[in-house]
Coordinates of C-alpha atoms in Angstrom, one line a residue:
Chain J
X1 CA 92.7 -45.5 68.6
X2 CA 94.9 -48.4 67.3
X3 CA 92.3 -49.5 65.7
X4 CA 92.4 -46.7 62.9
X5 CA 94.7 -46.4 59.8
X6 CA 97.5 -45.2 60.5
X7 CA 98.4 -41.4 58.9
X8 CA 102.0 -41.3 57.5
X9 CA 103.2 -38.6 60.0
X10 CA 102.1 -40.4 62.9
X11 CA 104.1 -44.0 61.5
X12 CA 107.4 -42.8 63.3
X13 CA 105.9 -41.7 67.1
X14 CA 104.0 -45.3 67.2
X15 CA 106.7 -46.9 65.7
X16 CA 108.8 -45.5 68.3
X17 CA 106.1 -46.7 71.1
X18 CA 106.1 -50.1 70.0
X19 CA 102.7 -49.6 69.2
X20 CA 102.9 -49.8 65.2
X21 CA 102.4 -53.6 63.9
X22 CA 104.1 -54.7 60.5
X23 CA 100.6 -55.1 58.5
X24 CA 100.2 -51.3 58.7
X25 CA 103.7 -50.3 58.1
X26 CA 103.7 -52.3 55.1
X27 CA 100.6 -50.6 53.9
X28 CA 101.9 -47.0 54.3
X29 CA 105.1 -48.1 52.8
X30 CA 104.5 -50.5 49.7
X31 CA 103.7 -47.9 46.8
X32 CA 106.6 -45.5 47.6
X33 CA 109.0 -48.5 47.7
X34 CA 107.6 -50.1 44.5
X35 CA 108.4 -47.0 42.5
X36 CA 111.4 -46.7 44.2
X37 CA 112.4 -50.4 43.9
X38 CA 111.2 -50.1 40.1
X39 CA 113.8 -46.4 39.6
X40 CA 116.3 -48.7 41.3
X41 CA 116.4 -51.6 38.6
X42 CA 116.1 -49.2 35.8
X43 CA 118.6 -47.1 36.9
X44 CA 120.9 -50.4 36.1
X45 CA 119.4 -52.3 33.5
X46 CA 118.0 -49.4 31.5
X47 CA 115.0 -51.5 30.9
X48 CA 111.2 -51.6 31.9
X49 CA 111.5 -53.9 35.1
X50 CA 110.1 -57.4 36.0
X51 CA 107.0 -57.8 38.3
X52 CA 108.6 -60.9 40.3
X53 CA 112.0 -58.6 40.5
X54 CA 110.0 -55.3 42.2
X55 CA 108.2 -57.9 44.5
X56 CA 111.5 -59.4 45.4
X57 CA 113.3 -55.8 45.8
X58 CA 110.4 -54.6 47.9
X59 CA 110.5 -58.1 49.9
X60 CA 114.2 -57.5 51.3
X61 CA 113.8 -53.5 51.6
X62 CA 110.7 -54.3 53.7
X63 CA 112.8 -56.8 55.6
X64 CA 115.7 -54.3 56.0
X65 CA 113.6 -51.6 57.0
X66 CA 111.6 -53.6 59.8
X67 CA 114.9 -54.4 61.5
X68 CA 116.0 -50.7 61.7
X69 CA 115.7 -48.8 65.7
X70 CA 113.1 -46.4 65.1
X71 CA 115.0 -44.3 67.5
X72 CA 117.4 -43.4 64.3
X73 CA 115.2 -42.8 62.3
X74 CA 114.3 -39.4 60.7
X75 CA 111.3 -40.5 58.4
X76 CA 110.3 -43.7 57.7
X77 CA 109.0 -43.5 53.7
X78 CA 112.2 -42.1 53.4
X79 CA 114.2 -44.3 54.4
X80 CA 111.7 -47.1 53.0
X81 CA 112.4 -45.7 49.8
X82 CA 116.2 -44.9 50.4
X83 CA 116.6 -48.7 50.7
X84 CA 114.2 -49.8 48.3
X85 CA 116.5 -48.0 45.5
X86 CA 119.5 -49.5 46.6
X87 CA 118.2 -52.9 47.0
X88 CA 116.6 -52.2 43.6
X89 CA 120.0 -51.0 42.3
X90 CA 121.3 -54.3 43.5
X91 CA 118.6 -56.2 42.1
X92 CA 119.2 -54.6 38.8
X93 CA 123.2 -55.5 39.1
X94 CA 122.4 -59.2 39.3
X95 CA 119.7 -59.3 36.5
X96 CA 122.8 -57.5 34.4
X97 CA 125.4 -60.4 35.8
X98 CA 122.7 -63.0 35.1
X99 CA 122.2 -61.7 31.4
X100 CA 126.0 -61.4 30.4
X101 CA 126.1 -65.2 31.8
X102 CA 128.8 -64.8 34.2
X103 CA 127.3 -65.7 37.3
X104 CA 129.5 -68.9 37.8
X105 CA 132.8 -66.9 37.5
X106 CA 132.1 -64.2 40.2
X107 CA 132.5 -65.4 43.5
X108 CA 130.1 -62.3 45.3
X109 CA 127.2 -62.3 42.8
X110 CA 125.9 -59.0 43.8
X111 CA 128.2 -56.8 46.6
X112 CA 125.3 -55.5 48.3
X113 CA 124.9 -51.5 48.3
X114 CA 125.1 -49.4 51.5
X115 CA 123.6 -51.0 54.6
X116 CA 123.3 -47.8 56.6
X117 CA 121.3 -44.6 54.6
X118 CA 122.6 -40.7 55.3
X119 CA 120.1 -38.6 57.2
X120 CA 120.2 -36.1 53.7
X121 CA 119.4 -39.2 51.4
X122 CA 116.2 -40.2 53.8
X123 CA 115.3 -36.5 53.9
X124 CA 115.3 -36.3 49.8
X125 CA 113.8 -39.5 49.5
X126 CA 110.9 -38.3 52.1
X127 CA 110.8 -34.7 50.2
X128 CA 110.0 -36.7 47.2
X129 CA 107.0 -38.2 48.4
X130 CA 105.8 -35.1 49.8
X131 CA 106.2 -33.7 46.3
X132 CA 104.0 -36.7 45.3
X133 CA 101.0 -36.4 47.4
X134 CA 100.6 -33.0 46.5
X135 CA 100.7 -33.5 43.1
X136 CA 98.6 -36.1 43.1
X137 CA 95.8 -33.8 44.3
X138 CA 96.9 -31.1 42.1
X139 CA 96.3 -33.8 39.2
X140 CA 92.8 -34.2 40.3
X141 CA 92.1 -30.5 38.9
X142 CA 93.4 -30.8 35.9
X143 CA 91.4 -32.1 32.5
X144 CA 90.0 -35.3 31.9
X145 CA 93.1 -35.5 29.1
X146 CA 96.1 -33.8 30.8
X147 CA 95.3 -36.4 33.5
X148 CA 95.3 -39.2 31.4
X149 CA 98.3 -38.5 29.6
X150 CA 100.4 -38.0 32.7
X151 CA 98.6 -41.0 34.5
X152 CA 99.8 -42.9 31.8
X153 CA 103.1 -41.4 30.3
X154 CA 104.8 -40.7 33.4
X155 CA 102.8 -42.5 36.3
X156 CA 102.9 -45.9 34.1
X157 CA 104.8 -47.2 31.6
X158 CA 103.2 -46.1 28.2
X159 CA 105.8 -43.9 25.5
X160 CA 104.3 -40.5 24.6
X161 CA 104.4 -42.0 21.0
X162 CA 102.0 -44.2 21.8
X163 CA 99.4 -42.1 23.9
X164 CA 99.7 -39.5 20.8
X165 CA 98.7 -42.4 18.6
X166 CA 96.3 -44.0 21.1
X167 CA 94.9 -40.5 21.3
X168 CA 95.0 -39.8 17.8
X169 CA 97.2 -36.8 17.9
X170 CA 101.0 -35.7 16.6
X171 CA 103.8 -36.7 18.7
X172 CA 104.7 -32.9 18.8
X173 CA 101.1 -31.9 20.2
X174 CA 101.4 -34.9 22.5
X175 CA 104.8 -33.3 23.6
X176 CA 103.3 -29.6 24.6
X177 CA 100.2 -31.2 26.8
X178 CA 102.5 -33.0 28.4
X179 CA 104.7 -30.2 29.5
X180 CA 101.3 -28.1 30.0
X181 CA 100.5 -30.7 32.5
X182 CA 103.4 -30.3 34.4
X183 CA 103.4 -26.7 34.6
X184 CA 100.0 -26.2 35.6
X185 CA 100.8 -29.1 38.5
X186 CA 104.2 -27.3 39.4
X187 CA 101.8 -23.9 39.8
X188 CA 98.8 -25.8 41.7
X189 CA 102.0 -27.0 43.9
X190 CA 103.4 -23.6 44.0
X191 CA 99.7 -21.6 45.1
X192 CA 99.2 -24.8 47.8
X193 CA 102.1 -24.3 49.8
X194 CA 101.6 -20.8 49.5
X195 CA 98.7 -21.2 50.8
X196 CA 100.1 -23.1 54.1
X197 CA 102.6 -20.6 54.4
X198 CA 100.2 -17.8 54.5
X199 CA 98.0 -19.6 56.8
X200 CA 100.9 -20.7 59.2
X201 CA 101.8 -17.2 59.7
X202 CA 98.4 -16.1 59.8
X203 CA 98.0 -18.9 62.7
X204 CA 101.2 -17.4 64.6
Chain Q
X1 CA 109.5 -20.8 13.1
X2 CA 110.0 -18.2 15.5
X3 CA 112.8 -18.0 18.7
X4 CA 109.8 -18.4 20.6
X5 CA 108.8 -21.6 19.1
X6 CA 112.1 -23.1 19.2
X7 CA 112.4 -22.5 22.7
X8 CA 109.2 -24.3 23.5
X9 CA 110.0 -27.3 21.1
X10 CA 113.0 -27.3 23.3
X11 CA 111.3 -27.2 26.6
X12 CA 109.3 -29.7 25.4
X13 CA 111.9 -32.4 24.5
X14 CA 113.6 -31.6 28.0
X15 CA 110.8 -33.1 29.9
X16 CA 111.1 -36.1 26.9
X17 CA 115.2 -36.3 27.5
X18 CA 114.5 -35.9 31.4
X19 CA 112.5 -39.3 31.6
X20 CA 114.8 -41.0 29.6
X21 CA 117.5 -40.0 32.0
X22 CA 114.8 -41.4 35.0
X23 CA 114.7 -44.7 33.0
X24 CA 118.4 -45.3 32.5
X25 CA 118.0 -44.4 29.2
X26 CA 120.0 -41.3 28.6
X27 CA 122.3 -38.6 30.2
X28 CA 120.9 -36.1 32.8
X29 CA 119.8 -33.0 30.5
X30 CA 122.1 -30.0 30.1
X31 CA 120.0 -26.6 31.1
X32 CA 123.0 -24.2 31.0
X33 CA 122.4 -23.0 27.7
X34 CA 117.9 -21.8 28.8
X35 CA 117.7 -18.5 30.6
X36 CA 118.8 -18.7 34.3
X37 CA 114.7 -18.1 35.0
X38 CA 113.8 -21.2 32.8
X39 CA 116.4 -23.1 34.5
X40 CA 114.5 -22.6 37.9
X41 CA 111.0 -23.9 36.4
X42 CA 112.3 -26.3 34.3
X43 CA 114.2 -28.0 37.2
X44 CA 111.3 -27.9 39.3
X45 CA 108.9 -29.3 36.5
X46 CA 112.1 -32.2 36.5
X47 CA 110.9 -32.3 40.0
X48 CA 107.3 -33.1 39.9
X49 CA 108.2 -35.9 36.9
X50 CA 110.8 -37.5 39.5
X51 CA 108.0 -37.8 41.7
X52 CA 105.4 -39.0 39.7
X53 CA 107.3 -41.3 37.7
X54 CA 107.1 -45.1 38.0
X55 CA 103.9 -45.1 40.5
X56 CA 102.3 -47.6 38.1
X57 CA 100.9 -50.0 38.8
X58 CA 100.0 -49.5 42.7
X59 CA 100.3 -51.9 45.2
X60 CA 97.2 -54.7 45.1
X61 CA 95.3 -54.5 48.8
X62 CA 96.9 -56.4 51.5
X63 CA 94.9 -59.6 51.2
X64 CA 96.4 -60.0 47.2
X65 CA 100.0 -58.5 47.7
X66 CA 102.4 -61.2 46.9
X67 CA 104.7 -59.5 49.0
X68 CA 102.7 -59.2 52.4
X69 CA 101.7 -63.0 51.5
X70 CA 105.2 -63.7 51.2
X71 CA 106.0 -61.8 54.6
X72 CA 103.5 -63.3 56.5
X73 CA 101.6 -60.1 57.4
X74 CA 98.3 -61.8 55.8
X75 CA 96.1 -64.3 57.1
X76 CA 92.6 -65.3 58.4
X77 CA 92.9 -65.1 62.3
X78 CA 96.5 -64.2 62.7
X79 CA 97.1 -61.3 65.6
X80 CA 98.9 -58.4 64.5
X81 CA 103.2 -58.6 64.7
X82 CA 104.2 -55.8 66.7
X83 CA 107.7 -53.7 66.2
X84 CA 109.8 -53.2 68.7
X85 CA 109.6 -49.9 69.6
X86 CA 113.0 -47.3 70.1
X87 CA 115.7 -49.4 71.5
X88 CA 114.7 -52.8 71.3
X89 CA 116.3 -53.9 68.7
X90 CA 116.8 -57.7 68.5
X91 CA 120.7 -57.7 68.0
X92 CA 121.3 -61.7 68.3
X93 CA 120.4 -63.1 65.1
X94 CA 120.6 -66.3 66.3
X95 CA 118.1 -65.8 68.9
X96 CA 115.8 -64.9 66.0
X97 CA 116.6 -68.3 64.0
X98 CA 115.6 -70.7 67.3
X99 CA 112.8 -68.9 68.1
X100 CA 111.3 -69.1 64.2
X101 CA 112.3 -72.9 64.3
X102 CA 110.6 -73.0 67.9
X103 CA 107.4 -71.0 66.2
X104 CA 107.0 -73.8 63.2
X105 CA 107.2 -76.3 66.2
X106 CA 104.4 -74.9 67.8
X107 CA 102.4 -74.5 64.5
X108 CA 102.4 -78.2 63.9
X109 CA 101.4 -79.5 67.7
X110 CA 104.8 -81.1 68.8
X111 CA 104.7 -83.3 65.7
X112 CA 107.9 -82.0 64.7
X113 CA 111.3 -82.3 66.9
X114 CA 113.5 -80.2 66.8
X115 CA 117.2 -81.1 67.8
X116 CA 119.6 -78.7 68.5
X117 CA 122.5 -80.7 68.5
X118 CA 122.5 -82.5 65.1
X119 CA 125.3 -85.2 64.4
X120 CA 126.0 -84.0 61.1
X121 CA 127.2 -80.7 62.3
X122 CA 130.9 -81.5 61.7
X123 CA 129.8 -82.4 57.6
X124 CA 128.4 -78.7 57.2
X125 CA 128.9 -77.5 53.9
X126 CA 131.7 -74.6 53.6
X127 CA 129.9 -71.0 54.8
X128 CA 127.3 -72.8 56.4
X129 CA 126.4 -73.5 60.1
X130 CA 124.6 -76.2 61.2
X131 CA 121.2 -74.9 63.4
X132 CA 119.0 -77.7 63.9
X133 CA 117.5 -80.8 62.6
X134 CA 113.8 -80.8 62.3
X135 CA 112.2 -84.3 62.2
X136 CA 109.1 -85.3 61.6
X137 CA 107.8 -88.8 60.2
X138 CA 110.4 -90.1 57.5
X139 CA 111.3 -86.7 56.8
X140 CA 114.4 -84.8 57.9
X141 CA 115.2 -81.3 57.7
X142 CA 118.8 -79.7 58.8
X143 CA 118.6 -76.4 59.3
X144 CA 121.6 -73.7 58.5
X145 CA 122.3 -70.3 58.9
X146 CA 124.4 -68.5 56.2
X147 CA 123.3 -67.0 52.9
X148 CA 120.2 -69.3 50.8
X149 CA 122.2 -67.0 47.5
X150 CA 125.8 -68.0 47.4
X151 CA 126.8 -69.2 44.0
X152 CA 128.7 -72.0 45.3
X153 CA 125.6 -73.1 47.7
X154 CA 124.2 -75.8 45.6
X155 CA 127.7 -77.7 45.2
X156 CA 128.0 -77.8 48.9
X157 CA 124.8 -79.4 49.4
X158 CA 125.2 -81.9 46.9
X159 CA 128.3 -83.4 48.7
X160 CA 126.2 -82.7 52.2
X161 CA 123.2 -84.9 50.8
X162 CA 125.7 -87.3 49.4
X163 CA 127.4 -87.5 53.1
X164 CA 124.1 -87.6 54.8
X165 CA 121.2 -89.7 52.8
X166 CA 119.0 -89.9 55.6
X167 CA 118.6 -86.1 55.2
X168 CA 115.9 -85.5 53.4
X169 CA 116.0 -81.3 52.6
X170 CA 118.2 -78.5 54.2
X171 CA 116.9 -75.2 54.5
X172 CA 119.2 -72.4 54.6
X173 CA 118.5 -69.2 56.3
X174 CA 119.3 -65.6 56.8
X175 CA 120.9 -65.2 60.8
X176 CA 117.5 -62.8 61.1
X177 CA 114.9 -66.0 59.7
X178 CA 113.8 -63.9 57.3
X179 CA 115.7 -65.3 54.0
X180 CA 115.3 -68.9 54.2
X181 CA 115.2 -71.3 51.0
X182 CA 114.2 -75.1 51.2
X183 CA 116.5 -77.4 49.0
X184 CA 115.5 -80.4 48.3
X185 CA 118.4 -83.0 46.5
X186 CA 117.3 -82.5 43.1
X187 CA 117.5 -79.0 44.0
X188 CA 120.9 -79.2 44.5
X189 CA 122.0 -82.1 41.8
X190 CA 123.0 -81.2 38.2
X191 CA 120.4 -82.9 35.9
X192 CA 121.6 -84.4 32.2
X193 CA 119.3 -83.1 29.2
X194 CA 120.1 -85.1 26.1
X195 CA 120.1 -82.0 24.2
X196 CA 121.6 -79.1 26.3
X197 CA 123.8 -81.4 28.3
X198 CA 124.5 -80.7 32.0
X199 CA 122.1 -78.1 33.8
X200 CA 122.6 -76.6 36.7
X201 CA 119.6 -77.3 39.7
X202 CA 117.1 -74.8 39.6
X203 CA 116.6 -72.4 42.5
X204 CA 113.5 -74.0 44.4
X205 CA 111.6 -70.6 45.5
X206 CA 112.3 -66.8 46.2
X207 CA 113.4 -66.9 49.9
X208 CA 111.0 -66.2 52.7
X209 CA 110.7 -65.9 55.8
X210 CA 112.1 -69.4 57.5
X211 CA 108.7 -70.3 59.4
X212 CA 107.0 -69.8 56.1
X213 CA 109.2 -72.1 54.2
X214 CA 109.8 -74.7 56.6
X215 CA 105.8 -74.7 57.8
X216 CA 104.8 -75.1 53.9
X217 CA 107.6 -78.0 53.3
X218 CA 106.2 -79.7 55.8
X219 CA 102.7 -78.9 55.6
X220 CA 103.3 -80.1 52.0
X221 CA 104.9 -83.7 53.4
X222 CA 102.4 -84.6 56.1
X223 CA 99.7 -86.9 55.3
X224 CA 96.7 -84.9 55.9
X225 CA 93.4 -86.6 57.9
X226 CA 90.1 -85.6 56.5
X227 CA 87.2 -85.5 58.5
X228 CA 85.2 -88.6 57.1
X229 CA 81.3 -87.6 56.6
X230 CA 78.8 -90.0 58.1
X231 CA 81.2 -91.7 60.3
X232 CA 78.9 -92.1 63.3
X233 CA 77.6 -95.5 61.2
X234 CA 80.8 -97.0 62.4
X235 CA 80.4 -96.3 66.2
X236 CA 77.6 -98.8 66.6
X237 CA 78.7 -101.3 64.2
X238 CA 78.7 -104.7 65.4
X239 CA 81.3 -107.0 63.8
X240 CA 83.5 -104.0 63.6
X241 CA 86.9 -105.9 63.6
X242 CA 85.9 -108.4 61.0
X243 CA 84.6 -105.5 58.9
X244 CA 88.2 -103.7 59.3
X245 CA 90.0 -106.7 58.6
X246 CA 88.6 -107.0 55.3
X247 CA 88.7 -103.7 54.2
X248 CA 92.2 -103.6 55.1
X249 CA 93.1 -106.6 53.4
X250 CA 91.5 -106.0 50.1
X251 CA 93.6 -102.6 50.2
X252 CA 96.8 -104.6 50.7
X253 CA 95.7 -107.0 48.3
X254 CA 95.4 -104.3 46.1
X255 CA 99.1 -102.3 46.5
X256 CA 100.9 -105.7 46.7
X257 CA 99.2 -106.2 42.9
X258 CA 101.7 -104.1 41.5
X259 CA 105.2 -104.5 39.7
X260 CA 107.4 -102.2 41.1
X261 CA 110.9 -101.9 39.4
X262 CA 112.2 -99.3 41.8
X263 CA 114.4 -100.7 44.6
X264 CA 112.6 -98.3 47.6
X265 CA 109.2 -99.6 46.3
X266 CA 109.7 -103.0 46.2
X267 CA 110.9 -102.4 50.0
X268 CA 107.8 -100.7 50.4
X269 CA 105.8 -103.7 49.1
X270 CA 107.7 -106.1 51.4
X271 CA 107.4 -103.6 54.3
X272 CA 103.0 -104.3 53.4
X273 CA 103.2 -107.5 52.9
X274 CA 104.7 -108.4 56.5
X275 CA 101.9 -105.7 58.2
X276 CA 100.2 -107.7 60.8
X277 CA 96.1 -107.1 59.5
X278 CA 95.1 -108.4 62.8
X279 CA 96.8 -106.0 64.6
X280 CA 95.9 -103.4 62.4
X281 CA 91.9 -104.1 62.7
X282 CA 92.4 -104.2 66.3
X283 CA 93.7 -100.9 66.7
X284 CA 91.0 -99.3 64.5
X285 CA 88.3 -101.3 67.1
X286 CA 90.2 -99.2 69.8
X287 CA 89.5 -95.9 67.9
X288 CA 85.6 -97.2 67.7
X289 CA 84.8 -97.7 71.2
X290 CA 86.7 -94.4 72.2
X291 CA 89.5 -96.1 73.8
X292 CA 92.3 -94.7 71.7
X293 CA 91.6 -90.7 70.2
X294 CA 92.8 -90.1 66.7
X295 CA 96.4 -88.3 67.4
X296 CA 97.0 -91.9 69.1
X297 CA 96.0 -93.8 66.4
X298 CA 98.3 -91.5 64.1
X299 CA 101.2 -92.2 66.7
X300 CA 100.6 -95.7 66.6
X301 CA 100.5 -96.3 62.5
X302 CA 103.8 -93.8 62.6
X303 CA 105.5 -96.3 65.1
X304 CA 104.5 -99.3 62.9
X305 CA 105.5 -97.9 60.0
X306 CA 109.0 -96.9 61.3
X307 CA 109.4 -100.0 63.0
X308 CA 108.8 -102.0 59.8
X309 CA 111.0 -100.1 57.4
X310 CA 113.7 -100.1 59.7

């Protein structure tokens, strides 16, 4: 049974067992704290964010996170991501400090952000990723364009100016897929968990 | 343009304004003045960009992260690190810190000491506390514990080097061994560029995990002893010693050739000149016939080569 990958639900029970080892937690855990390490530095420096700067944020968050008690714990991508932001944010504070050139006058280059994360914090950061994984398979039924334009525009880094030119199309037409995208994703969301709702009830 | 048009122009540029906001870019977007239904969608459409943003690019697999490689979760024939389970949470962090520096001990056969005690504890740099002294060879390593980031770090070590010259590198680490950072002198001495003037040392490394830093320092400083091929010839060689006195010789010859002008080599050079060939040939004869096994013959050569440069 150990021997399988582990399914994100199940993380916190073997965690809590001792039975979860750090390879796998990492794996379960290293996209959701990327973005969230990446959301972190931007959030400060306004700016598209370093590889080497993620990897580092994502270094000490995984660090952090390894040393929490399970037992306190409420779900572990959120928290994973709750302290991947902050450590992020406090990445993104240094690379600030670094490019006004005054890291030889402060004494604390970076006054680190919260150590301890509230249960309502975890529980949004976790929501989140929920939100994720189903719209990740509500992207899957979308067309071969719609796809691409949100795999790109808002999954990666590209500007919708330069899908729309990449594409051959008007920034404006660009603009109203886009938002077409997201609404039939926020109704595919809608229908699924309608769906589970239905069928919990019919279950009961 | 119609009202209807406006209003989807406008919708459209909120989703635009939205990830702007999501990059640091711009203000949250007002909704107050869209119908209160709108308000609903377009906040949950807000919702779905929130989540989707910034997913690019993924994570490499495990075996390419940087950051598992970094954290030691990757590696041929390495057995899984559990995590304490509910409740067993490792609370002394110096408990953690010996038993990394008692791991890297292990990982390199005993060839390393490790003493717990060092003498130089008293010259500590400020914020610093001295751990251990790892020794291997010519090399010497004092360990700290306190943070590898502080701004006023590298001026500390420079006056700890200065103190102690028979240190070779300190490596300063995290409480938990999981932030540690190798320093070397030069990375801890401002360097003169004829142009720029003074520089401050550059940062070695990102910090890692202290058995990862302090293993690859060393593994990095050891002399390393390749297998030769074809070897067996030399187990039935008659005239073995006279053989290995020549070969030896002629290499000597060789290094005591050159023209040093730096002080430690020409100490070097004498340190050759004075090694006893004889003695030297014999102890490879001991390695032919079986007598002496290769870690003893490693021992030996790093007694003679203390003993002489002392």
């Amino acid at each position: 049974m150990d021997e399988l990958e582990p399914d994100p639900e199940e993380l916190l029970p073997r965690w809590q067992a001792g039975r979860l080892d750090e390879a796998s937690l990492y794996a379960e855990v290293a996209d959701p704290m990327r973005q969230a390490a990446r959301w972190g530095i931007r959030y400060i420096t306004s700016s598209d964010p370093d590889t080497q700067d993620v990897e580092d944020v994502v270094y000490v968050a995984f660090c952090e996170l390894r040393r929490k008690d399970p037992a306190g714990i409420s779900s572990v991508i959120g928290l994973a991501k709750a302290i991947a932001r902050k450590r992020g944010q406090d990445q993104g504070r240094k690379i600030v400090r670094r490019r006004e050139q005054v890291y030889e006058s402060i004494e604390n280059l970076v006054e680190t952000g919260a150590t301890e994360f509230s249960d309502e914090l975890v529980r949004a950061a976790a929501e989140d990723e929920e939100l994720y994984l189903t719209a990740k398979d509500c992207l899957d039924r979308l067309p071969e364009e719609h796809r691409d334009l949100v795999a790109h525009t808002i999954m990666g880094p590209e500007t919708l100016s330069d899908w729309a030119l990449r594409k051959g199309k008007t920034h404006q037409a660009a603009s109203k897929q886009k938002r077409k995208a997201i609404e039939a994703i926020r109704r595919c969301i809608k229908a699924k968990r309608s769906d589970e709702t239905t069928g919990r009830e019919v279950a009961s | 343009v119609t009202d209807d048009g406006e209003l989807e122009n406008r919708l459209d540029a909120l989703i635009e304004e939205y990830q702007l906001y999501l990059r640091g870019l711009g203000p949250e977007p007002d909704l107050s003045d869209l119908p209160r239904s709108l308000q609903e969608t377009t906040k949950e459409g807000f919702k779905i960009v929130r989540a989707l943003s910034d997913r690019e690019p993924t994570s490499p697999p495990l075996e390419q992260d940087p950051v598992a490689i970094r954290l030691g979760l990757v590696g041929s024939g390495s057995s899984p690190r559990m995590l304490p389970g509910a409740g067993h949470r490792d609370s002394a962090g110096g408990e953690v810190l010996e038993a990394s520096l008692d791991e890297v001990a292990f990982r390199f056969q005993g060839r390393i000491s490790v003493d717990r005690t060092p003498s130089w504890s008293p010259d500590s740099p400020e914020g610093l506390r001295a751990v251990a002294q790892c020794t291997v060879l010519a090399e010497a390593v004092a360990v700290f514990a306190g943070d590898a980031d502080a701004p006023e770090l590298p001026g500390g070590l420079t006056r700890f080097f200065r103190l102690r010259p028979e240190i070779s590198a300190a490596c300063v680490s995290s409480s938990e061994a999981e932030l540690a950072v190798v320093f070397a002198p030069a990375d801890a001495t401002p360097s003169l560029d004829p142009a720029l003037g003074w520089l401050d040392p550059h940062r070695p490394r990102s910090p890692e995990p202290l058995a990862l830093a302090l293993g690859r320092f060393f593994e990095q400083r050891l002399p390393r002893w390749d297998r030769v091929s074809a070897a067996d010839v030399f187990t039935t060689m008659d005239d073995f010693d006279t053989v290995a006195a020549v070969a030896l010789n002629a290499e000597i010859a060789t290094a005591l050739r050159a023209r040093p002008r730096l002080q430690f080599r020409k100490e070097g050079q004498r340190v050759l000149d004075e090694i006893d060939s004889a003695r030297m040939a014999s102890l490879v004869v001991t390695v032919q016939t079986g007598e002496m096994d290769s870690d003893e013959l490693v021992e030996k050569l790093a007694a003679m080569a203390g003993a002489a440069a002392s």
